[in-house]
């Protein structure tokens, strides 16, 4: 017994110290890995490193991005997020040379298929945040199960991720977007060139700018676009046409408050046609000096108006089943 | 009270148009050519032109405009220097000045015989009545706003 | 009716024409009023309550009114947080009628205010269009606005809302602005400012005017159409209107602080500079000096905009308010202000809605815009800008269809009256060889006829009677169909207020579903006077108005956190929700459930917004993801997530619902889902009332258990003790409630 006492003592001491020692050694390891990494501020992980990086005794916060950058996977979001993530990590190590308890790791599917299988992940990218498992205020619920960043809700900006990290840990990572001199230069140059070109060519451009026809065209197109529901398409991202399930294509969306892209274009063209027929009847026809020609023009435009409006009403009837009115010739 | 005072003035203006029309017609655009590009001489030319071609009544309006500009500047300086503590009061005062300025400027434009073609339906008397009407509303709003 | 007028226009007797015009206008106003009387039920109850308070307690008390019956326990400083125009208007009418010894109940005034003002809107539109073209176009426009469904939707009898008077004010302010601009008269400018002030007092949409008029002035300056008239009209409007708008406590200093008002200020400054330059130009003819001045303008303009940007960045001037900003960046609202994005009338507009609300006017509208281009005077520029801006806004938000409708009516009237002018003219030109075609005198006055590709010759006229008859006949048919359409839309879609649902039976007869009023009446009769009702904010005004009980949140969504609290309580588990309910003294919880009837506007469909709004405030406690299955579906059946199934909202909606169906057959008809065989259990709430069609369900919050147990274990204990008895009693009590 007497022999064992110190051993037991040592063991008990070790059991308290060991995690700390272990964790400390991990800190130094990942600090050096971070410093030596090709991607500034990000540890490139493998299967083994991932386990070590995220496993239990941690006295640091670990952010891990599981991604699939290889072109074969055509993961657009991964490509989109990558520069943002790099920016975030870079901004952090620029301020905190020795990482100071927050590490950024990245695991590519190409390097670590096993981890993806183990975690049963089928989508990428996924961003995990492991808060510290030792220390003062341990987040017990999240020692094993990390926080997950919601890409669908917050999108990809580095600021959103930084906010996410600051919500769950004591760190508030800054995001320092480097000033893009090239972009600024091209912008400034472009503006200067544009001004120069404008001032030189002003005499040529002036009649165009003051051209009533041009402005009329722009205004009419704008009005037609807006009144045919273009903003709805823009906001709701509706499909252009939809497969109707029988091998054909359906142009007209069922339902009163839904529409397809092509459908709105048909409607816009229809409105334009009707408006043009009206304009022709009101302004062009009475200026035709030849009586027969005038008669023919009036007849034609009148017919166009009738058929167009009739088609419009039948189209509307398709959208709103209970609509009782119609115009000949279409029912 | 102030409206009454205002009302009393048009009786004197009513005699004005004949004079106002008579004088400027002789000097509308036949102003001095200023050949020299020397800024001082340009300014001199402007001043000369102005004092010759402007009717007395318009000069009175201009003096009032000048007064309003000075008041506005003073108010603004006061606000910057001494702070805008009763913000309501400062705002009411300042907008009274600015509002009165633009109304007076409108009156000046409307009663300018050179603009007669523009304002077919606004005679100088009508312009003055408009001016009084607008000023009353302006000051009503301001007094209400000062609290 | 209007074609008759145009026909008679050619006759010489002036007086008859004038009389006829008045008669027609009165007829139009009468038609406008009567088409809005299909059914009469007072709808926005809060405004009505406020009006009653105003009439009872006087204007000054109304100004300081603190309403403790809403937003419990916060209360609401009502006087400072509403647009008082509507209530003051009906209050004034009430007192005037009283003075004329015609004692009318304030309730009747409230019901009939919207139709009455729509008659005035027709008048204002007439005046406005008259300034654009001529009287016949004005009469057409008045007739259009009188019956266009896009405007009827907000002005049927009993829809006592700000928009009811706002559209009249909008059109009248615009008319006065055009008048001021045309005459260059400070008097009209001041009147415009006064009506602008009224508009500010009445509707938050006044910002539209605040930006339309400066935009018009700015475009005119850019087009080189600056004139002293513009200076007089704009400055008199701006100086008086801005000062006036600051008198409304709810607006306060916004006109000098917030970005949406800065355009007006900027154009004001610009006009001062341009005016000054014009003044100096008259004095100095030197050419060099002018270029110098041009440079000066440019520098001053650039400097002042830089200062503006600087002030905005440094926070002195508030950036654009969220509501306004969401109009430009259409994705903004969904992320940052879910409470705005959640409202159904803030959704974008699909094309059928345009056709539904405007029918043939929608394609006459571009034609009218084109015709404005062909006679491009200052006032036509206004119609064009208004048309483009309003159609954009209407495309982004269904609700703003309301601001589009007037300009569509004006523009369509211009187009149609051009057609009628040509084809209703009795004069037939002589054979082309005669050489001297009869020229329409009005057309000749235009500064530049047919600049727009309409042929270089002047108007000849129509030779053949047959083509005249054909065109007129066609347009008469279109107009006739238009009137039919408007009547149909009005009687079908817009005449039933939101508290009463109308449904069609298979045999085509109409069936009225009156669950809301049934439930509110139950609340009024069966709950203590000081009971606090928790519901989603959509129903706040109705509960306050019809049931006269205190609510936690209502349609005036001024406090996002409070709404989020309700959202959290609804989306949380029972044991989390209970402390929230207790903290806010909630006695009853009210939910809307459409599953039995297939009513899609129910709370389960709105639930996602509650979750989103709650998540915005407590991102750690409420998570939208948890309500979606791993496949990203929003489900209520067996596949629903546990979070969903345990949420208070889910439980309240489906509680006891299974008992209506044979075992395992429970069906939700809105979401077409088969519900789990075992229904949810509730331990902190008791079912108090369920309406006839199960649309409204009311639950009573249990008191703290008198044995000190938590509710779950108490319920479990009870369930074990009297299992058989309980189910029977439950059914019995329900049946009894139905009878009530």
Tab-separated table of N, CA, C and O in Angstrom, chain C residues 606-681:
chain	number	residue	atom	x	y	z
C	606	UNK	N	-48.416	30.194	-41.243
C	606	UNK	CA	-47.675	31.406	-40.854
C	606	UNK	C	-46.567	31.074	-39.863
C	606	UNK	O	-45.775	31.943	-39.496
C	607	UNK	N	-46.565	29.811	-39.426
C	607	UNK	CA	-45.704	29.411	-38.330
C	607	UNK	C	-44.234	29.697	-38.629
C	607	UNK	O	-43.486	30.137	-37.767
C	608	UNK	N	-43.844	29.453	-39.891
C	608	UNK	CA	-42.431	29.648	-40.230
C	608	UNK	C	-41.997	31.078	-39.972
C	608	UNK	O	-40.866	31.323	-39.561
C	609	UNK	N	-42.903	32.011	-40.195
C	609	UNK	CA	-42.538	33.408	-39.937
C	609	UNK	C	-42.400	33.667	-38.454
C	609	UNK	O	-41.521	34.408	-38.029
C	610	UNK	N	-43.265	33.038	-37.674
C	610	UNK	CA	-43.131	33.199	-36.220
C	610	UNK	C	-41.765	32.693	-35.785
C	610	UNK	O	-41.073	33.319	-34.988
C	611	UNK	N	-41.398	31.538	-36.344
C	611	UNK	CA	-40.109	30.954	-35.973
C	611	UNK	C	-38.985	31.883	-36.406
C	611	UNK	O	-38.065	32.176	-35.640
C	612	UNK	N	-39.071	32.387	-37.636
C	612	UNK	CA	-38.005	33.252	-38.144
C	612	UNK	C	-37.874	34.511	-37.300
C	612	UNK	O	-36.770	34.946	-36.973
C	613	UNK	N	-39.010	35.091	-36.962
C	613	UNK	CA	-38.954	36.327	-36.181
C	613	UNK	C	-38.389	36.042	-34.795
C	613	UNK	O	-37.577	36.799	-34.270
C	614	UNK	N	-38.812	34.908	-34.216
C	614	UNK	CA	-38.276	34.551	-32.897
C	614	UNK	C	-36.789	34.254	-32.986
C	614	UNK	O	-36.010	34.645	-32.119
C	615	UNK	N	-36.397	33.601	-34.082
C	615	UNK	CA	-34.987	33.256	-34.232
C	615	UNK	C	-34.127	34.507	-34.357
C	615	UNK	O	-32.983	34.539	-33.910
C	616	UNK	N	-34.711	35.551	-34.966
C	616	UNK	CA	-33.970	36.796	-35.098
C	616	UNK	C	-33.575	37.376	-33.755
C	616	UNK	O	-32.582	38.084	-33.640
C	617	UNK	N	-34.353	37.086	-32.717
C	617	UNK	CA	-34.066	37.639	-31.405
C	617	UNK	C	-33.345	36.626	-30.513
C	617	UNK	O	-32.444	36.965	-29.773
C	618	UNK	N	-33.768	35.364	-30.606
C	618	UNK	CA	-33.109	34.314	-29.806
C	618	UNK	C	-32.542	33.229	-30.722
C	618	UNK	O	-33.109	32.136	-30.815
C	619	UNK	N	-31.443	33.517	-31.390
C	619	UNK	CA	-30.945	32.538	-32.362
C	619	UNK	C	-30.524	31.220	-31.711
C	619	UNK	O	-30.470	30.200	-32.385
C	620	UNK	N	-30.234	31.239	-30.424
C	620	UNK	CA	-29.799	29.996	-29.794
C	620	UNK	C	-30.962	29.116	-29.383
C	620	UNK	O	-30.826	27.900	-29.282
C	621	UNK	N	-32.106	29.732	-29.123
C	621	UNK	CA	-33.194	28.945	-28.555
C	621	UNK	C	-34.194	28.487	-29.599
C	621	UNK	O	-34.828	27.448	-29.439
C	622	UNK	N	-34.361	29.273	-30.639
C	622	UNK	CA	-35.302	28.885	-31.689
C	622	UNK	C	-34.514	28.744	-32.976
C	622	UNK	O	-33.773	29.650	-33.346
C	623	UNK	N	-34.664	27.625	-33.623
C	623	UNK	CA	-33.919	27.421	-34.864
C	623	UNK	C	-34.841	26.939	-35.941
C	623	UNK	O	-35.517	25.930	-35.802
C	624	UNK	N	-34.848	27.663	-37.031
C	624	UNK	CA	-35.729	27.305	-38.140
C	624	UNK	C	-35.422	25.909	-38.649
C	624	UNK	O	-36.319	25.153	-39.009
C	625	UNK	N	-34.147	25.568	-38.660
C	625	UNK	CA	-33.737	24.261	-39.185
C	625	UNK	C	-34.445	23.110	-38.484
C	625	UNK	O	-34.780	22.104	-39.100
C	626	UNK	N	-34.638	23.285	-37.175
C	626	UNK	CA	-35.207	22.182	-36.403
C	626	UNK	C	-36.636	21.867	-36.803
C	626	UNK	O	-37.163	20.813	-36.445
C	627	UNK	N	-37.263	22.783	-37.507
C	627	UNK	CA	-38.640	22.539	-37.895
C	627	UNK	C	-38.731	21.899	-39.277
C	627	UNK	O	-39.796	21.577	-39.751
C	628	UNK	N	-37.592	21.769	-39.897
C	628	UNK	CA	-37.557	21.125	-41.205
C	628	UNK	C	-36.980	19.726	-41.058
C	628	UNK	O	-36.066	19.500	-40.264
C	629	UNK	N	-37.518	18.827	-41.853
C	629	UNK	CA	-36.963	17.481	-41.849
C	629	UNK	C	-35.574	17.534	-42.468
C	629	UNK	O	-35.217	18.518	-43.127
C	630	UNK	N	-34.769	16.482	-42.257
C	630	UNK	CA	-33.422	16.484	-42.852
C	630	UNK	C	-33.445	16.716	-44.362
C	630	UNK	O	-32.466	17.169	-44.938
C	631	UNK	N	-34.570	16.400	-44.994
C	631	UNK	CA	-34.646	16.640	-46.434
C	631	UNK	C	-35.121	18.053	-46.749
C	631	UNK	O	-35.400	18.363	-47.907
C	632	UNK	N	-35.257	18.860	-45.723
C	632	UNK	CA	-35.632	20.241	-45.956
C	632	UNK	C	-37.104	20.428	-46.226
C	632	UNK	O	-37.501	21.372	-46.896
C	633	UNK	N	-37.936	19.521	-45.720
C	633	UNK	CA	-39.366	19.680	-45.949
C	633	UNK	C	-40.044	20.194	-44.682
C	633	UNK	O	-39.607	19.910	-43.574
C	634	UNK	N	-41.099	20.922	-44.905
C	634	UNK	CA	-41.895	21.431	-43.790
C	634	UNK	C	-43.109	20.521	-43.678
C	634	UNK	O	-44.012	20.581	-44.502
C	635	UNK	N	-43.093	19.638	-42.689
C	635	UNK	CA	-44.147	18.625	-42.643
C	635	UNK	C	-44.876	18.655	-41.307
C	635	UNK	O	-44.337	19.051	-40.283
C	636	UNK	N	-46.127	18.207	-41.376
C	636	UNK	CA	-46.900	18.134	-40.140
C	636	UNK	C	-47.355	16.697	-39.870
C	636	UNK	O	-47.964	16.425	-38.849
C	637	UNK	N	-47.061	15.793	-40.778
C	637	UNK	CA	-47.546	14.415	-40.609
C	637	UNK	C	-46.553	13.601	-39.778
C	637	UNK	O	-45.777	14.160	-39.013
C	638	UNK	N	-46.560	12.307	-39.976
C	638	UNK	CA	-45.661	11.441	-39.213
C	638	UNK	C	-44.204	11.852	-39.346
C	638	UNK	O	-43.411	11.645	-38.443
C	639	UNK	N	-43.862	12.397	-40.489
C	639	UNK	CA	-42.470	12.729	-40.743
C	639	UNK	C	-42.026	14.045	-40.133
C	639	UNK	O	-40.882	14.451	-40.308
C	640	UNK	N	-42.904	14.721	-39.415
C	640	UNK	CA	-42.530	16.007	-38.823
C	640	UNK	C	-41.436	15.813	-37.791
C	640	UNK	O	-41.348	14.771	-37.148
C	641	UNK	N	-40.615	16.835	-37.630
C	641	UNK	CA	-39.532	16.717	-36.659
C	641	UNK	C	-40.097	16.781	-35.246
C	641	UNK	O	-41.223	17.250	-35.037
C	642	UNK	N	-39.290	16.340	-34.306
C	642	UNK	CA	-39.765	16.350	-32.913
C	642	UNK	C	-40.013	17.763	-32.437
C	642	UNK	O	-40.970	18.035	-31.714
C	643	UNK	N	-39.121	18.665	-32.859
C	643	UNK	CA	-39.297	20.059	-32.453
C	643	UNK	C	-40.655	20.560	-32.912
C	643	UNK	O	-41.371	21.239	-32.187
C	644	UNK	N	-40.980	20.206	-34.143
C	644	UNK	CA	-42.272	20.623	-34.685
C	644	UNK	C	-43.403	20.017	-33.868
C	644	UNK	O	-44.331	20.716	-33.446
C	645	UNK	N	-43.312	18.722	-33.631
C	645	UNK	CA	-44.422	18.049	-32.956
C	645	UNK	C	-44.588	18.520	-31.525
C	645	UNK	O	-45.678	18.459	-30.971
C	646	UNK	N	-43.484	18.966	-30.916
C	646	UNK	CA	-43.575	19.394	-29.523
C	646	UNK	C	-43.860	20.879	-29.386
C	646	UNK	O	-43.985	21.379	-28.275
C	647	UNK	N	-43.914	21.577	-30.492
C	647	UNK	CA	-44.128	23.017	-30.368
C	647	UNK	C	-45.576	23.282	-29.944
C	647	UNK	O	-46.493	22.525	-30.252
C	648	UNK	N	-45.729	24.359	-29.232
C	648	UNK	CA	-47.048	24.702	-28.707
C	648	UNK	C	-48.044	24.894	-29.844
C	648	UNK	O	-49.203	24.473	-29.770
C	649	UNK	N	-47.577	25.536	-30.905
C	649	UNK	CA	-48.469	25.814	-32.022
C	649	UNK	C	-49.010	24.525	-32.630
C	649	UNK	O	-50.210	24.391	-32.878
C	650	UNK	N	-48.111	23.573	-32.854
C	650	UNK	CA	-48.536	22.312	-33.443
C	650	UNK	C	-49.553	21.627	-32.538
C	650	UNK	O	-50.595	21.175	-32.967
C	651	UNK	N	-49.241	21.610	-31.262
C	651	UNK	CA	-50.130	20.917	-30.333
C	651	UNK	C	-51.497	21.587	-30.270
C	651	UNK	O	-52.533	20.932	-30.287
C	652	UNK	N	-51.474	22.924	-30.233
C	652	UNK	CA	-52.753	23.622	-30.129
C	652	UNK	C	-53.581	23.423	-31.394
C	652	UNK	O	-54.804	23.328	-31.344
C	653	UNK	N	-52.894	23.380	-32.528
C	653	UNK	CA	-53.635	23.232	-33.772
C	653	UNK	C	-54.284	21.865	-33.878
C	653	UNK	O	-55.438	21.734	-34.270
C	654	UNK	N	-53.537	20.831	-33.542
C	654	UNK	CA	-54.041	19.479	-33.797
C	654	UNK	C	-54.610	18.799	-32.564
C	654	UNK	O	-54.967	17.629	-32.624
C	655	UNK	N	-54.686	19.505	-31.463
C	655	UNK	CA	-55.173	18.889	-30.245
C	655	UNK	C	-56.606	18.398	-30.452
C	655	UNK	O	-57.475	19.133	-30.926
C	656	UNK	N	-56.826	17.150	-30.167
C	656	UNK	CA	-58.153	16.534	-30.285
C	656	UNK	C	-58.666	16.427	-31.719
C	656	UNK	O	-59.789	15.990	-31.944
C	657	UNK	N	-57.859	16.854	-32.644
C	657	UNK	CA	-58.324	16.877	-34.031
C	657	UNK	C	-58.569	15.462	-34.528
C	657	UNK	O	-59.501	15.218	-35.302
C	658	UNK	N	-57.749	14.537	-34.065
C	658	UNK	CA	-57.869	13.153	-34.510
C	658	UNK	C	-59.223	12.552	-34.151
C	658	UNK	O	-59.688	11.622	-34.804
C	659	UNK	N	-59.840	13.104	-33.103
C	659	UNK	CA	-61.098	12.513	-32.643
C	659	UNK	C	-62.232	12.729	-33.643
C	659	UNK	O	-63.277	12.101	-33.554
C	660	UNK	N	-62.008	13.633	-34.592
C	660	UNK	CA	-63.049	13.876	-35.587
C	660	UNK	C	-63.090	12.783	-36.642
C	660	UNK	O	-64.053	12.668	-37.387
C	661	UNK	N	-62.002	12.046	-36.756
C	661	UNK	CA	-61.873	11.095	-37.853
C	661	UNK	C	-61.854	9.680	-37.294
C	661	UNK	O	-61.557	9.471	-36.124
C	662	UNK	N	-62.133	8.721	-38.149
C	662	UNK	CA	-61.902	7.340	-37.729
C	662	UNK	C	-60.422	7.156	-37.419
C	662	UNK	O	-59.592	7.874	-37.979
C	663	UNK	N	-60.106	6.214	-36.567
C	663	UNK	CA	-58.739	6.073	-36.095
C	663	UNK	C	-57.760	6.002	-37.262
C	663	UNK	O	-57.952	5.245	-38.209
C	664	UNK	N	-56.723	6.833	-37.155
C	664	UNK	CA	-55.663	6.773	-38.149
C	664	UNK	C	-56.012	7.440	-39.463
C	664	UNK	O	-55.250	7.370	-40.426
C	665	UNK	N	-57.163	8.099	-39.537
C	665	UNK	CA	-57.572	8.700	-40.814
C	665	UNK	C	-57.497	10.222	-40.790
C	665	UNK	O	-57.931	10.858	-41.742
C	666	UNK	N	-56.966	10.770	-39.707
C	666	UNK	CA	-56.984	12.224	-39.580
C	666	UNK	C	-56.227	12.879	-40.734
C	666	UNK	O	-55.137	12.460	-41.090
C	667	UNK	N	-56.835	13.897	-41.278
C	667	UNK	CA	-56.329	14.477	-42.513
C	667	UNK	C	-56.275	15.990	-42.367
C	667	UNK	O	-57.227	16.604	-41.887
C	668	UNK	N	-55.169	16.590	-42.779
C	668	UNK	CA	-55.081	18.041	-42.809
C	668	UNK	C	-55.321	18.486	-44.244
C	668	UNK	O	-54.545	18.176	-45.145
C	669	UNK	N	-56.392	19.224	-44.459
C	669	UNK	CA	-56.777	19.511	-45.845
C	669	UNK	C	-56.017	20.678	-46.448
C	669	UNK	O	-56.077	20.897	-47.649
C	670	UNK	N	-55.319	21.453	-45.628
C	670	UNK	CA	-54.537	22.546	-46.197
C	670	UNK	C	-53.238	22.008	-46.743
C	670	UNK	O	-52.823	22.305	-47.860
C	671	UNK	N	-52.582	21.191	-45.940
C	671	UNK	CA	-51.260	20.714	-46.324
C	671	UNK	C	-51.312	19.316	-46.916
C	671	UNK	O	-50.279	18.708	-47.164
C	672	UNK	N	-52.557	18.819	-47.103
C	672	UNK	CA	-52.754	17.494	-47.685
C	672	UNK	C	-51.890	16.448	-47.010
C	672	UNK	O	-51.146	15.721	-47.659
C	673	UNK	N	-51.971	16.421	-45.710
C	673	UNK	CA	-51.117	15.496	-44.982
C	673	UNK	C	-51.982	14.602	-44.109
C	673	UNK	O	-53.009	15.027	-43.575
C	674	UNK	N	-51.548	13.362	-43.992
C	674	UNK	CA	-52.218	12.445	-43.087
C	674	UNK	C	-51.536	12.581	-41.740
C	674	UNK	O	-50.318	12.454	-41.635
C	675	UNK	N	-52.311	12.855	-40.720
C	675	UNK	CA	-51.702	13.163	-39.429
C	675	UNK	C	-51.364	11.890	-38.684
C	675	UNK	O	-51.924	10.833	-38.960
C	676	UNK	N	-50.455	11.987	-37.732
C	676	UNK	CA	-50.120	10.803	-36.925
C	676	UNK	C	-51.379	10.253	-36.255
C	676	UNK	O	-52.309	11.001	-35.947
C	677	UNK	N	-51.371	8.959	-36.039
C	677	UNK	CA	-52.557	8.329	-35.462
C	677	UNK	C	-52.834	8.852	-34.061
C	677	UNK	O	-53.983	9.030	-33.669
C	678	UNK	N	-51.750	9.110	-33.316
C	678	UNK	CA	-51.941	9.599	-31.950
C	678	UNK	C	-51.774	11.111	-31.938
C	678	UNK	O	-50.759	11.631	-32.389
C	679	UNK	N	-52.776	11.791	-31.460
C	679	UNK	CA	-52.725	13.243	-31.456
C	679	UNK	C	-51.854	13.764	-30.340
C	679	UNK	O	-51.474	13.033	-29.431
C	680	UNK	N	-51.538	15.044	-30.398
C	680	UNK	CA	-50.691	15.625	-29.356
C	680	UNK	C	-51.454	15.775	-28.037
C	680	UNK	O	-52.686	15.814	-28.017
C	681	UNK	N	-50.714	15.834	-26.961
C	681	UNK	CA	-51.332	16.056	-25.655
C	681	UNK	C	-50.908	17.426	-25.153
C	681	UNK	O	-49.833	17.903	-25.472
